[in-house]
Amino acid sequence: MNLGQITAGDVYLNETNLVGQISEIDLGELEHQEVEHSALGMISIMKLPGRPLQAVAGKFTFSYLAASVSRKILNPTVANRFQLHSYVDMMGPDGLDREASHTVITHIRFQTMKSGGRTAKLGEPFAGELDVSITYWMQKVYGDQTPIVEYDGFNNIYNIDGEPVWPR
């Protein structure tokens, strides 16, 4: 048995590296609308997934929100691109399994919906939080051609392992 853990990550905003600026990222959830089924003769009420996804929202927590970054991402009418490279180290009974270790690449297109959480305290980092609306979300293992999951709200794409979730 191997156990995976994220041990490092690189973050890019519009292809600019944000080393040391982001402390936490909530990548949002791909949540299906629920359709409830209840009829005579059924022994239970069932909730099944509907085709629409709920709005995808995320949160970025900055340990340092630089003015140059703020200028790029605070305008809610401008879409920004965000990339997270998560280094996943796989640990097994014999230590690090170098062959199983990999990098997960996550691409997000977002618009800032709310900014806040800024603090100004002597000796503390100039932090901040952004709540974002995510309109594109794709995740794959570095080197693989096929994404694990891809969601694009503007182009009506929702694929898992390269295949549409719902038939047309």
mmCIF file of C-alpha atoms in Angstrom:
data_model
loop_
_atom_site.group_PDB
_atom_site.id
_atom_site.type_symbol
_atom_site.label_atom_id
_atom_site.label_comp_id
_atom_site.label_asym_id
_atom_site.label_seq_id
_atom_site.Cartn_x
_atom_site.Cartn_y
_atom_site.Cartn_z
ATOM 1 C CA MET A 1 0.000 0.000 0.000
ATOM 2 C CA ASN A 2 1.238 3.477 -0.889
ATOM 3 C CA LEU A 3 0.041 6.703 0.671
ATOM 4 C CA GLY A 4 0.154 9.957 -1.277
ATOM 5 C CA GLN A 5 0.737 13.373 0.190
ATOM 6 C CA ILE A 6 1.215 16.815 -1.311
ATOM 7 C CA THR A 7 4.666 17.911 -0.202
ATOM 8 C CA ALA A 8 5.098 21.020 -2.318
ATOM 9 C CA GLY A 9 3.265 23.073 -4.883
ATOM 10 C CA ASP A 10 3.924 25.800 -7.384
ATOM 11 C CA VAL A 11 1.226 28.361 -8.108
ATOM 12 C CA TYR A 12 0.975 30.442 -11.263
ATOM 13 C CA LEU A 13 -1.411 33.310 -11.955
ATOM 14 C CA ASN A 14 -1.699 34.234 -15.634
ATOM 15 C CA GLU A 15 1.621 32.382 -16.093
ATOM 16 C CA THR A 16 3.410 34.380 -13.367
ATOM 17 C CA ASN A 17 4.888 32.330 -10.518
ATOM 18 C CA LEU A 18 3.512 33.283 -7.099
ATOM 19 C CA VAL A 19 6.164 31.579 -4.966
ATOM 20 C CA GLY A 20 5.634 32.379 -1.287
ATOM 21 C CA GLN A 21 2.418 34.322 -1.792
ATOM 22 C CA ILE A 22 -0.373 31.726 -1.459
ATOM 23 C CA SER A 23 -0.921 29.846 1.792
ATOM 24 C CA GLU A 24 -4.098 27.918 0.950
ATOM 25 C CA ILE A 25 -6.270 27.149 -2.061
ATOM 26 C CA ASP A 26 -9.844 25.884 -2.034
ATOM 27 C CA LEU A 27 -10.332 24.555 -5.550
ATOM 28 C CA GLY A 28 -14.099 24.387 -5.252
ATOM 29 C CA GLU A 29 -16.386 21.413 -5.684
ATOM 30 C CA LEU A 30 -17.970 19.900 -8.756
ATOM 31 C CA GLU A 31 -21.389 19.343 -7.203
ATOM 32 C CA HIS A 32 -24.303 17.914 -9.153
ATOM 33 C CA GLN A 33 -27.788 19.267 -8.867
ATOM 34 C CA GLU A 34 -29.881 16.664 -7.072
ATOM 35 C CA VAL A 35 -33.097 15.277 -8.512
ATOM 36 C CA GLU A 36 -35.351 13.727 -5.894
ATOM 37 C CA HIS A 37 -37.497 10.748 -6.853
ATOM 38 C CA SER A 38 -40.443 9.712 -4.717
ATOM 39 C CA ALA A 39 -43.420 7.691 -5.916
ATOM 40 C CA LEU A 40 -45.962 5.179 -4.733
ATOM 41 C CA GLY A 41 -44.494 1.706 -4.360
ATOM 42 C CA MET A 42 -40.907 2.916 -3.816
ATOM 43 C CA ILE A 43 -39.393 1.831 -0.504
ATOM 44 C CA SER A 44 -37.295 4.991 -0.256
ATOM 45 C CA ILE A 45 -36.815 8.449 -1.605
ATOM 46 C CA MET A 46 -33.824 8.552 -3.938
ATOM 47 C CA LYS A 47 -31.642 11.492 -4.784
ATOM 48 C CA LEU A 48 -29.916 11.088 -8.125
ATOM 49 C CA PRO A 49 -27.578 13.429 -9.987
ATOM 50 C CA GLY A 50 -29.074 15.843 -12.480
ATOM 51 C CA ARG A 51 -27.198 17.117 -15.496
ATOM 52 C CA PRO A 52 -26.489 20.650 -14.280
ATOM 53 C CA LEU A 53 -23.587 21.310 -11.974
ATOM 54 C CA GLN A 54 -23.961 23.815 -9.183
ATOM 55 C CA ALA A 55 -21.930 27.007 -9.444
ATOM 56 C CA VAL A 56 -18.265 26.244 -8.731
ATOM 57 C CA ALA A 57 -16.765 28.553 -6.146
ATOM 58 C CA GLY A 58 -13.290 28.568 -4.651
ATOM 59 C CA LYS A 59 -11.149 30.586 -2.291
ATOM 60 C CA PHE A 60 -7.526 31.682 -2.469
ATOM 61 C CA THR A 61 -5.802 32.678 0.756
ATOM 62 C CA PHE A 62 -2.754 34.844 0.243
ATOM 63 C CA SER A 63 -0.025 35.067 2.849
ATOM 64 C CA TYR A 64 1.138 38.129 0.918
ATOM 65 C CA LEU A 65 -1.130 39.881 -1.565
ATOM 66 C CA ALA A 66 1.196 41.980 -3.688
ATOM 67 C CA ALA A 67 -0.106 45.156 -5.310
ATOM 68 C CA SER A 68 0.880 43.828 -8.759
ATOM 69 C CA VAL A 69 -1.241 40.702 -8.184
ATOM 70 C CA SER A 70 -4.172 42.725 -6.800
ATOM 71 C CA ARG A 71 -4.172 44.904 -9.920
ATOM 72 C CA LYS A 72 -4.542 41.805 -12.082
ATOM 73 C CA ILE A 73 -7.175 39.845 -10.225
ATOM 74 C CA LEU A 74 -9.522 42.168 -8.324
ATOM 75 C CA ASN A 75 -11.564 43.301 -11.341
ATOM 76 C CA PRO A 76 -14.626 40.982 -11.350
ATOM 77 C CA THR A 77 -15.245 41.507 -15.080
ATOM 78 C CA VAL A 78 -11.869 40.027 -16.090
ATOM 79 C CA ALA A 79 -11.250 36.275 -16.172
ATOM 80 C CA ASN A 80 -7.889 35.113 -14.854
ATOM 81 C CA ARG A 81 -6.032 31.845 -15.243
ATOM 82 C CA PHE A 82 -4.570 29.991 -12.338
ATOM 83 C CA GLN A 83 -2.355 26.904 -12.327
ATOM 84 C CA LEU A 84 -1.414 24.708 -9.392
ATOM 85 C CA HIS A 85 1.354 22.123 -9.678
ATOM 86 C CA SER A 86 0.941 19.746 -6.707
ATOM 87 C CA TYR A 87 3.900 17.466 -6.062
ATOM 88 C CA VAL A 88 2.489 14.184 -4.754
ATOM 89 C CA ASP A 89 5.018 11.982 -2.975
ATOM 90 C CA MET A 90 3.951 8.367 -2.629
ATOM 91 C CA MET A 91 5.196 6.726 0.542
ATOM 92 C CA GLY A 92 5.217 2.957 1.012
ATOM 93 C CA PRO A 93 6.625 0.503 3.535
ATOM 94 C CA ASP A 94 10.119 1.019 2.082
ATOM 95 C CA GLY A 95 9.928 4.832 2.029
ATOM 96 C CA LEU A 96 9.492 7.121 -0.966
ATOM 97 C CA ASP A 97 8.245 5.318 -4.083
ATOM 98 C CA ARG A 98 9.862 7.480 -6.777
ATOM 99 C CA GLU A 99 8.122 5.683 -9.649
ATOM 100 C CA ALA A 100 4.648 6.170 -8.186
ATOM 101 C CA SER A 101 5.257 9.795 -7.141
ATOM 102 C CA HIS A 102 3.833 12.314 -9.591
ATOM 103 C CA THR A 103 2.718 15.895 -10.177
ATOM 104 C CA VAL A 104 -0.943 16.837 -10.465
ATOM 105 C CA ILE A 105 -1.584 19.923 -12.595
ATOM 106 C CA THR A 106 -4.785 21.884 -11.984
ATOM 107 C CA HIS A 107 -5.892 24.657 -14.364
ATOM 108 C CA ILE A 108 -8.584 27.106 -13.279
ATOM 109 C CA ARG A 109 -10.221 30.069 -14.995
ATOM 110 C CA PHE A 110 -11.895 32.332 -12.474
ATOM 111 C CA GLN A 111 -13.369 35.711 -11.759
ATOM 112 C CA THR A 112 -13.011 37.390 -8.386
ATOM 113 C CA MET A 113 -16.345 37.739 -6.611
ATOM 114 C CA LYS A 114 -15.265 38.977 -3.193
ATOM 115 C CA SER A 115 -12.048 40.125 -1.601
ATOM 116 C CA GLY A 116 -11.418 40.462 2.079
ATOM 117 C CA GLY A 117 -9.599 38.970 5.029
ATOM 118 C CA ARG A 118 -6.899 41.590 4.772
ATOM 119 C CA THR A 119 -5.013 42.223 7.947
ATOM 120 C CA ALA A 120 -2.666 44.977 8.939
ATOM 121 C CA LYS A 121 -0.756 44.029 12.062
ATOM 122 C CA LEU A 122 2.795 44.930 12.914
ATOM 123 C CA GLY A 123 5.103 42.008 12.209
ATOM 124 C CA GLU A 124 2.418 39.975 10.400
ATOM 125 C CA PRO A 125 2.243 39.287 6.655
ATOM 126 C CA PHE A 126 -0.046 41.469 4.549
ATOM 127 C CA ALA A 127 -2.569 38.715 3.898
ATOM 128 C CA GLY A 128 -5.844 38.555 2.011
ATOM 129 C CA GLU A 129 -8.559 36.232 0.755
ATOM 130 C CA LEU A 130 -10.398 36.060 -2.535
ATOM 131 C CA ASP A 131 -13.681 34.268 -3.158
ATOM 132 C CA VAL A 132 -13.802 33.300 -6.813
ATOM 133 C CA SER A 133 -16.268 31.941 -9.335
ATOM 134 C CA ILE A 134 -14.656 29.131 -11.317
ATOM 135 C CA THR A 135 -15.751 28.731 -14.935
ATOM 136 C CA TYR A 136 -13.039 26.289 -16.067
ATOM 137 C CA TRP A 137 -11.486 23.495 -13.980
ATOM 138 C CA MET A 138 -9.168 20.834 -15.393
ATOM 139 C CA GLN A 139 -6.937 18.416 -13.543
ATOM 140 C CA LYS A 140 -4.462 15.890 -14.893
ATOM 141 C CA VAL A 141 -1.276 14.099 -13.989
ATOM 142 C CA TYR A 142 1.792 15.731 -15.529
ATOM 143 C CA GLY A 143 2.733 13.900 -18.724
ATOM 144 C CA ASP A 144 -0.711 12.352 -19.268
ATOM 145 C CA GLN A 145 -2.653 13.447 -22.327
ATOM 146 C CA THR A 146 -6.103 12.777 -20.890
ATOM 147 C CA PRO A 147 -7.369 14.939 -18.032
ATOM 148 C CA ILE A 148 -8.799 13.239 -14.963
ATOM 149 C CA VAL A 149 -11.623 15.774 -14.957
ATOM 150 C CA GLU A 150 -12.429 18.773 -17.149
ATOM 151 C CA TYR A 151 -15.229 21.275 -16.626
ATOM 152 C CA ASP A 152 -15.810 24.298 -18.864
ATOM 153 C CA GLY A 153 -19.052 26.114 -18.102
ATOM 154 C CA PHE A 154 -18.856 28.432 -21.114
ATOM 155 C CA ASN A 155 -18.316 25.620 -23.623
ATOM 156 C CA ASN A 156 -20.627 23.029 -22.006
ATOM 157 C CA ILE A 157 -17.818 20.563 -21.352
ATOM 158 C CA TYR A 158 -17.912 18.167 -18.432
ATOM 159 C CA ASN A 159 -15.645 15.173 -18.983
ATOM 160 C CA ILE A 160 -14.172 12.566 -16.678
ATOM 161 C CA ASP A 161 -11.221 10.592 -18.051
ATOM 162 C CA GLY A 162 -11.736 12.296 -21.403
ATOM 163 C CA GLU A 163 -15.352 11.090 -21.778
ATOM 164 C CA PRO A 164 -18.511 13.197 -21.468
ATOM 165 C CA VAL A 165 -20.316 12.545 -18.181
ATOM 166 C CA TRP A 166 -23.708 12.845 -19.875
ATOM 167 C CA PRO A 167 -24.605 11.592 -23.381
ATOM 168 C CA ARG A 168 -25.860 14.172 -25.854
#
